[in-house]
């Protein structure tokens, strides 16, 4: 994935602006970092393994009014200083986000022409190909290289002798912002200075030539193309923890607001008539997404229980290569916090080509899926900086609940969401329960989350969150499946956390708790039911407020809090889990 940024500034501190932008792009990857600055006609580059802050001491020494930078999430080649970007060749320096799929073949070709490769990355072919095509015109060299690259790439290219930079986009996001400080191109809006309140979203196949006088856009055949700037909401982009020790905790505390703002945003900005006709006209609804977004789809499928359409939930990375046979009126609901996840965008593109209707449920109004969708249902969670999704999940659930009820009593759905939002603070105040659950997780080798019906869907998200931020092995099972295999794993070092909020299967779940206990395993229960069960003496029970079928919001919230507290207890950095990144813009 990675985050990239390039800029031309009016002073000779472009590298400082790039460094600050990289700090705000770190959610896209943080295993190595590098900056090139172009000043006095020469490019100077520093790069290192580790986080962006590792470059702090070098930034002051990088002089020049043009610079490019990169924060990496390794795909090809281990995280190291050599594999860090920028990659340089001759007069060029290049940063890349994406995956160049035909890099091996290009590498062989370039080696046969005498180029020497220093890194193990796919990206190094880009800079060598550009250098190889350079005959005095930077734009022509970049375009000639771009048409040879297969895969996804956003590039920023610096060239000695050219006072400006060139940006290229193909299936990896890139936005351009003009502001007092200068002109910037970056993977995402947060990287731009606060004063950049107008952005131009580059399209696939665009090349931007950026000089002091502005940005000019071309296609890969060097025809001029017109791209319009749009205003962008910058609210909440501050990389400020607001007094909390971690972004994860700050963002968990904003979950109720994410629900409320999403409800507000839905009635303010969605064309309800159009949404109704899409939902009521569907004979099949496919919910899709990745990670936590997929998990919100699991729950949303149950929200559509009353619909006459067949409803299915598919992981986007599977759906794009193994699409089901489509019915005549297929409606795809693509869920993505960032709106840029490559697999989700890939699945949506595929379905658009086959004529399906698409609803995008996203926290990012200028993202790739919004441009592919027939209609956008906004998630109004504000900027989410912690890599693991928290408040955006609850915003997604709210947006999906309203969408599922748009043809029914949507005003009632709105009031239900407002009521449940009021209960988040009660769950937050149950700190003793949270500490107890987190202590049990921290002391376990493996944690299994179990539940039935919608409680199982909550378990899936709870398990993902715990493993993401604590690295403790965890998995989720429908509680009835325990006896068909998972029971073999139960011993004194394992913990079963049972979500029991569905009356219909509550007793069955309690039996599963006993099955764990009598095999020496540990168990804990989260429930919205009052009834006490004497046979479960000694098993910690977390009683969350009773909100009927909206319990999924509160049990999931409680278990995200547990994941956070567990991570902190065992000394993990919950905001930046190892090996992960937030916007996964590569396959
Ligand atoms: C990554 C993140 C997850 C996120 C998933 C989908 O894996 O670490 O937190 O849920 O991507 O991201 P999206 O932006 O599409 O919701």
PDB file of N, CA and C in Angstrom, residues 13-81:
ATOM      1  N   UNK A  13      11.950  24.575   1.827  1.00  0.00           N
ATOM      2  CA  UNK A  13      11.709  23.554   2.873  1.00  0.00           C
ATOM      3  C   UNK A  13      10.638  22.560   2.436  1.00  0.00           C
ATOM      4  N   UNK A  14      10.641  22.202   1.155  1.00  0.00           N
ATOM      5  CA  UNK A  14       9.634  21.240   0.676  1.00  0.00           C
ATOM      6  C   UNK A  14       9.730  19.926   1.450  1.00  0.00           C
ATOM      7  N   UNK A  15      10.944  19.535   1.816  1.00  0.00           N
ATOM      8  CA  UNK A  15      11.115  18.256   2.526  1.00  0.00           C
ATOM      9  C   UNK A  15      10.381  18.262   3.857  1.00  0.00           C
ATOM     10  N   UNK A  16      10.329  19.439   4.493  1.00  0.00           N
ATOM     11  CA  UNK A  16       9.633  19.529   5.790  1.00  0.00           C
ATOM     12  C   UNK A  16       8.131  19.293   5.573  1.00  0.00           C
ATOM     13  N   UNK A  17       7.575  19.920   4.514  1.00  0.00           N
ATOM     14  CA  UNK A  17       6.146  19.708   4.221  1.00  0.00           C
ATOM     15  C   UNK A  17       5.873  18.244   3.904  1.00  0.00           C
ATOM     16  N   UNK A  18       6.804  17.620   3.181  1.00  0.00           N
ATOM     17  CA  UNK A  18       6.636  16.199   2.842  1.00  0.00           C
ATOM     18  C   UNK A  18       6.688  15.358   4.121  1.00  0.00           C
ATOM     19  N   UNK A  19       7.637  15.665   4.975  1.00  0.00           N
ATOM     20  CA  UNK A  19       7.773  14.917   6.242  1.00  0.00           C
ATOM     21  C   UNK A  19       6.479  15.005   7.054  1.00  0.00           C
ATOM     22  N   UNK A  20       5.937  16.228   7.156  1.00  0.00           N
ATOM     23  CA  UNK A  20       4.699  16.395   7.939  1.00  0.00           C
ATOM     24  C   UNK A  20       3.541  15.630   7.298  1.00  0.00           C
ATOM     25  N   UNK A  21       3.508  15.649   5.976  1.00  0.00           N
ATOM     26  CA  UNK A  21       2.472  14.888   5.269  1.00  0.00           C
ATOM     27  C   UNK A  21       2.622  13.392   5.509  1.00  0.00           C
ATOM     28  N   UNK A  22       3.859  12.928   5.517  1.00  0.00           N
ATOM     29  CA  UNK A  22       4.098  11.488   5.736  1.00  0.00           C
ATOM     30  C   UNK A  22       3.634  11.060   7.125  1.00  0.00           C
ATOM     31  N   UNK A  23       3.834  11.942   8.101  1.00  0.00           N
ATOM     32  CA  UNK A  23       3.376  11.606   9.458  1.00  0.00           C
ATOM     33  C   UNK A  23       1.869  11.356   9.445  1.00  0.00           C
ATOM     34  N   UNK A  24       1.165  12.109   8.601  1.00  0.00           N
ATOM     35  CA  UNK A  24      -0.298  11.954   8.554  1.00  0.00           C
ATOM     36  C   UNK A  24      -0.724  10.824   7.614  1.00  0.00           C
ATOM     37  N   UNK A  25       0.227  10.275   6.894  1.00  0.00           N
ATOM     38  CA  UNK A  25      -0.090   9.157   5.979  1.00  0.00           C
ATOM     39  C   UNK A  25       0.341   7.819   6.556  1.00  0.00           C
ATOM     40  N   UNK A  26       0.888   7.845   7.755  1.00  0.00           N
ATOM     41  CA  UNK A  26       1.500   6.631   8.304  1.00  0.00           C
ATOM     42  C   UNK A  26       0.509   5.482   8.479  1.00  0.00           C
ATOM     43  N   UNK A  27      -0.794   5.832   8.549  1.00  0.00           N
ATOM     44  CA  UNK A  27      -1.783   4.761   8.687  1.00  0.00           C
ATOM     45  C   UNK A  27      -1.758   3.827   7.473  1.00  0.00           C
ATOM     46  N   UNK A  28      -1.097   4.236   6.375  1.00  0.00           N
ATOM     47  CA  UNK A  28      -1.051   3.409   5.167  1.00  0.00           C
ATOM     48  C   UNK A  28       0.139   2.452   5.167  1.00  0.00           C
ATOM     49  N   UNK A  29       0.973   2.530   6.188  1.00  0.00           N
ATOM     50  CA  UNK A  29       2.150   1.671   6.247  1.00  0.00           C
ATOM     51  C   UNK A  29       3.211   2.391   7.037  1.00  0.00           C
ATOM     52  N   UNK A  30       4.042   1.622   7.729  1.00  0.00           N
ATOM     53  CA  UNK A  30       5.026   2.291   8.590  1.00  0.00           C
ATOM     54  C   UNK A  30       6.233   1.419   8.846  1.00  0.00           C
ATOM     55  N   UNK A  31       6.679   0.682   7.783  1.00  0.00           N
ATOM     56  CA  UNK A  31       7.862  -0.137   8.040  1.00  0.00           C
ATOM     57  C   UNK A  31       9.156   0.507   7.579  1.00  0.00           C
ATOM     58  N   UNK A  32       9.073   1.483   6.680  1.00  0.00           N
ATOM     59  CA  UNK A  32      10.268   2.232   6.302  1.00  0.00           C
ATOM     60  C   UNK A  32       9.823   3.531   5.653  1.00  0.00           C
ATOM     61  N   UNK A  33      10.766   4.445   5.506  1.00  0.00           N
ATOM     62  CA  UNK A  33      10.394   5.798   5.090  1.00  0.00           C
ATOM     63  C   UNK A  33      11.541   6.427   4.315  1.00  0.00           C
ATOM     64  N   UNK A  34      11.202   7.340   3.417  1.00  0.00           N
ATOM     65  CA  UNK A  34      12.265   8.042   2.690  1.00  0.00           C
ATOM     66  C   UNK A  34      11.764   9.337   2.088  1.00  0.00           C
ATOM     67  N   UNK A  35      12.703  10.278   1.910  1.00  0.00           N
ATOM     68  CA  UNK A  35      12.367  11.564   1.279  1.00  0.00           C
ATOM     69  C   UNK A  35      13.497  11.930   0.318  1.00  0.00           C
ATOM     70  N   UNK A  36      13.119  12.449  -0.862  1.00  0.00           N
ATOM     71  CA  UNK A  36      14.087  13.079  -1.769  1.00  0.00           C
ATOM     72  C   UNK A  36      13.748  14.546  -1.849  1.00  0.00           C
ATOM     73  N   UNK A  37      14.789  15.398  -1.830  1.00  0.00           N
ATOM     74  CA  UNK A  37      14.555  16.832  -2.030  1.00  0.00           C
ATOM     75  C   UNK A  37      15.367  17.286  -3.229  1.00  0.00           C
ATOM     76  N   UNK A  38      14.757  18.175  -4.006  1.00  0.00           N
ATOM     77  CA  UNK A  38      15.417  18.698  -5.203  1.00  0.00           C
ATOM     78  C   UNK A  38      15.692  20.183  -4.980  1.00  0.00           C
ATOM     79  N   UNK A  39      16.975  20.527  -4.879  1.00  0.00           N
ATOM     80  CA  UNK A  39      17.365  21.927  -4.675  1.00  0.00           C
ATOM     81  C   UNK A  39      18.674  22.191  -5.405  1.00  0.00           C
ATOM     82  N   UNK A  40      18.782  23.364  -5.982  1.00  0.00           N
ATOM     83  CA  UNK A  40      20.004  23.704  -6.727  1.00  0.00           C
ATOM     84  C   UNK A  40      20.268  22.713  -7.843  1.00  0.00           C
ATOM     85  N   UNK A  41      19.209  22.165  -8.400  1.00  0.00           N
ATOM     86  CA  UNK A  41      19.350  21.256  -9.545  1.00  0.00           C
ATOM     87  C   UNK A  41      19.760  19.837  -9.174  1.00  0.00           C
ATOM     88  N   UNK A  42      19.924  19.558  -7.888  1.00  0.00           N
ATOM     89  CA  UNK A  42      20.392  18.223  -7.456  1.00  0.00           C
ATOM     90  C   UNK A  42      19.373  17.556  -6.524  1.00  0.00           C
ATOM     91  N   UNK A  43      19.260  16.247  -6.649  1.00  0.00           N
ATOM     92  CA  UNK A  43      18.374  15.495  -5.742  1.00  0.00           C
ATOM     93  C   UNK A  43      19.208  14.878  -4.621  1.00  0.00           C
ATOM     94  N   UNK A  44      18.751  15.078  -3.388  1.00  0.00           N
ATOM     95  CA  UNK A  44      19.375  14.400  -2.245  1.00  0.00           C
ATOM     96  C   UNK A  44      18.300  13.519  -1.598  1.00  0.00           C
ATOM     97  N   UNK A  45      18.689  12.290  -1.275  1.00  0.00           N
ATOM     98  CA  UNK A  45      17.705  11.331  -0.741  1.00  0.00           C
ATOM     99  C   UNK A  45      18.165  10.768   0.605  1.00  0.00           C
ATOM    100  N   UNK A  46      17.221  10.680   1.548  1.00  0.00           N
ATOM    101  CA  UNK A  46      17.502   9.914   2.770  1.00  0.00           C
ATOM    102  C   UNK A  46      16.382   8.901   2.941  1.00  0.00           C
ATOM    103  N   UNK A  47      16.739   7.692   3.357  1.00  0.00           N
ATOM    104  CA  UNK A  47      15.715   6.686   3.615  1.00  0.00           C
ATOM    105  C   UNK A  47      16.204   5.718   4.667  1.00  0.00           C
ATOM    106  N   UNK A  48      15.228   5.155   5.394  1.00  0.00           N
ATOM    107  CA  UNK A  48      15.568   4.316   6.547  1.00  0.00           C
ATOM    108  C   UNK A  48      14.480   3.299   6.782  1.00  0.00           C
ATOM    109  N   UNK A  49      14.849   2.254   7.461  1.00  0.00           N
ATOM    110  CA  UNK A  49      13.817   1.335   7.904  1.00  0.00           C
ATOM    111  C   UNK A  49      13.210   1.919   9.191  1.00  0.00           C
ATOM    112  N   UNK A  50      11.948   1.635   9.445  1.00  0.00           N
ATOM    113  CA  UNK A  50      11.281   2.148  10.649  1.00  0.00           C
ATOM    114  C   UNK A  50      10.284   3.242  10.323  1.00  0.00           C
ATOM    115  N   UNK A  51       9.817   3.869  11.370  1.00  0.00           N
ATOM    116  CA  UNK A  51       8.716   4.823  11.228  1.00  0.00           C
ATOM    117  C   UNK A  51       9.171   6.191  10.714  1.00  0.00           C
ATOM    118  N   UNK A  52       8.187   6.990  10.309  1.00  0.00           N
ATOM    119  CA  UNK A  52       8.466   8.297   9.701  1.00  0.00           C
ATOM    120  C   UNK A  52       9.322   9.160  10.630  1.00  0.00           C
ATOM    121  N   UNK A  53       9.032   9.115  11.922  1.00  0.00           N
ATOM    122  CA  UNK A  53       9.742   9.994  12.858  1.00  0.00           C
ATOM    123  C   UNK A  53      11.256   9.740  12.846  1.00  0.00           C
ATOM    124  N   UNK A  54      11.664   8.592  12.322  1.00  0.00           N
ATOM    125  CA  UNK A  54      13.086   8.271  12.214  1.00  0.00           C
ATOM    126  C   UNK A  54      13.830   9.234  11.296  1.00  0.00           C
ATOM    127  N   UNK A  55      13.093   9.989  10.459  1.00  0.00           N
ATOM    128  CA  UNK A  55      13.752  10.934   9.533  1.00  0.00           C
ATOM    129  C   UNK A  55      13.826  12.341  10.104  1.00  0.00           C
ATOM    130  N   UNK A  56      13.234  12.545  11.293  1.00  0.00           N
ATOM    131  CA  UNK A  56      13.120  13.906  11.844  1.00  0.00           C
ATOM    132  C   UNK A  56      14.446  14.660  11.801  1.00  0.00           C
ATOM    133  N   UNK A  57      15.519  13.981  12.218  1.00  0.00           N
ATOM    134  CA  UNK A  57      16.813  14.682  12.343  1.00  0.00           C
ATOM    135  C   UNK A  57      17.433  15.049  10.987  1.00  0.00           C
ATOM    136  N   UNK A  58      16.945  14.441   9.897  1.00  0.00           N
ATOM    137  CA  UNK A  58      17.558  14.712   8.589  1.00  0.00           C
ATOM    138  C   UNK A  58      16.830  15.795   7.799  1.00  0.00           C
ATOM    139  N   UNK A  59      15.554  16.036   8.183  1.00  0.00           N
ATOM    140  CA  UNK A  59      14.691  16.872   7.342  1.00  0.00           C
ATOM    141  C   UNK A  59      15.248  18.287   7.168  1.00  0.00           C
ATOM    142  N   UNK A  60      15.762  18.879   8.272  1.00  0.00           N
ATOM    143  CA  UNK A  60      16.293  20.240   8.204  1.00  0.00           C
ATOM    144  C   UNK A  60      17.423  20.364   7.186  1.00  0.00           C
ATOM    145  N   UNK A  61      18.142  19.298   6.979  1.00  0.00           N
ATOM    146  CA  UNK A  61      19.293  19.335   6.063  1.00  0.00           C
ATOM    147  C   UNK A  61      18.915  19.125   4.614  1.00  0.00           C
ATOM    148  N   UNK A  62      17.656  18.784   4.361  1.00  0.00           N
ATOM    149  CA  UNK A  62      17.230  18.536   2.972  1.00  0.00           C
ATOM    150  C   UNK A  62      16.660  19.835   2.402  1.00  0.00           C
ATOM    151  N   UNK A  63      17.447  20.533   1.617  1.00  0.00           N
ATOM    152  CA  UNK A  63      17.004  21.839   1.116  1.00  0.00           C
ATOM    153  C   UNK A  63      16.505  21.716  -0.317  1.00  0.00           C
ATOM    154  N   UNK A  64      15.520  22.519  -0.636  1.00  0.00           N
ATOM    155  CA  UNK A  64      14.992  22.517  -2.007  1.00  0.00           C
ATOM    156  C   UNK A  64      13.513  22.814  -1.977  1.00  0.00           C
ATOM    157  N   UNK A  65      12.978  23.320  -3.091  1.00  0.00           N
ATOM    158  CA  UNK A  65      11.560  23.657  -3.103  1.00  0.00           C
ATOM    159  C   UNK A  65      10.699  22.561  -3.742  1.00  0.00           C
ATOM    160  N   UNK A  66      11.340  21.440  -4.078  1.00  0.00           N
ATOM    161  CA  UNK A  66      10.578  20.290  -4.582  1.00  0.00           C
ATOM    162  C   UNK A  66      11.004  19.069  -3.768  1.00  0.00           C
ATOM    163  N   UNK A  67      10.023  18.241  -3.379  1.00  0.00           N
ATOM    164  CA  UNK A  67      10.380  17.035  -2.613  1.00  0.00           C
ATOM    165  C   UNK A  67       9.326  15.962  -2.824  1.00  0.00           C
ATOM    166  N   UNK A  68       9.747  14.732  -2.536  1.00  0.00           N
ATOM    167  CA  UNK A  68       8.815  13.595  -2.606  1.00  0.00           C
ATOM    168  C   UNK A  68       9.129  12.683  -1.440  1.00  0.00           C
ATOM    169  N   UNK A  69       8.109  12.012  -0.916  1.00  0.00           N
ATOM    170  CA  UNK A  69       8.345  11.121   0.217  1.00  0.00           C
ATOM    171  C   UNK A  69       7.441   9.903   0.178  1.00  0.00           C
ATOM    172  N   UNK A  70       7.797   8.943   1.016  1.00  0.00           N
ATOM    173  CA  UNK A  70       7.128   7.637   0.969  1.00  0.00           C
ATOM    174  C   UNK A  70       7.152   6.997   2.345  1.00  0.00           C
ATOM    175  N   UNK A  71       6.021   6.472   2.783  1.00  0.00           N
ATOM    176  CA  UNK A  71       6.006   5.617   3.981  1.00  0.00           C
ATOM    177  C   UNK A  71       5.479   4.265   3.529  1.00  0.00           C
ATOM    178  N   UNK A  72       6.218   3.188   3.901  1.00  0.00           N
ATOM    179  CA  UNK A  72       6.035   1.915   3.191  1.00  0.00           C
ATOM    180  C   UNK A  72       5.320   0.847   4.010  1.00  0.00           C
ATOM    181  N   UNK A  73       4.547   0.071   3.304  1.00  0.00           N
ATOM    182  CA  UNK A  73       3.999  -1.202   3.801  1.00  0.00           C
ATOM    183  C   UNK A  73       4.487  -2.240   2.795  1.00  0.00           C
ATOM    184  N   UNK A  74       5.459  -3.030   3.227  1.00  0.00           N
ATOM    185  CA  UNK A  74       6.193  -3.887   2.290  1.00  0.00           C
ATOM    186  C   UNK A  74       5.295  -4.895   1.580  1.00  0.00           C
ATOM    187  N   UNK A  75       5.455  -4.990   0.275  1.00  0.00           N
ATOM    188  CA  UNK A  75       4.836  -6.102  -0.468  1.00  0.00           C
ATOM    189  C   UNK A  75       5.942  -6.951  -1.088  1.00  0.00           C
ATOM    190  N   UNK A  76       6.878  -6.327  -1.806  1.00  0.00           N
ATOM    191  CA  UNK A  76       7.968  -7.060  -2.452  1.00  0.00           C
ATOM    192  C   UNK A  76       9.282  -6.610  -1.820  1.00  0.00           C
ATOM    193  N   UNK A  77       9.916  -7.516  -1.102  1.00  0.00           N
ATOM    194  CA  UNK A  77      11.182  -7.150  -0.453  1.00  0.00           C
ATOM    195  C   UNK A  77      10.924  -6.755   0.986  1.00  0.00           C
ATOM    196  N   UNK A  78      11.771  -7.274   1.866  1.00  0.00           N
ATOM    197  CA  UNK A  78      11.600  -7.045   3.313  1.00  0.00           C
ATOM    198  C   UNK A  78      11.704  -5.562   3.647  1.00  0.00           C
ATOM    199  N   UNK A  79      11.123  -5.172   4.801  1.00  0.00           N
ATOM    200  CA  UNK A  79      11.295  -3.783   5.238  1.00  0.00           C
ATOM    201  C   UNK A  79      12.775  -3.524   5.533  1.00  0.00           C
ATOM    202  N   UNK A  80      13.398  -2.619   4.799  1.00  0.00           N
ATOM    203  CA  UNK A  80      14.820  -2.309   5.023  1.00  0.00           C
ATOM    204  C   UNK A  80      15.122  -0.965   4.388  1.00  0.00           C
ATOM    205  N   UNK A  81      16.266  -0.411   4.746  1.00  0.00           N
ATOM    206  CA  UNK A  81      16.669   0.868   4.169  1.00  0.00           C
ATOM    207  C   UNK A  81      16.817   0.781   2.659  1.00  0.00           C
TER     208      UNK A  81
END
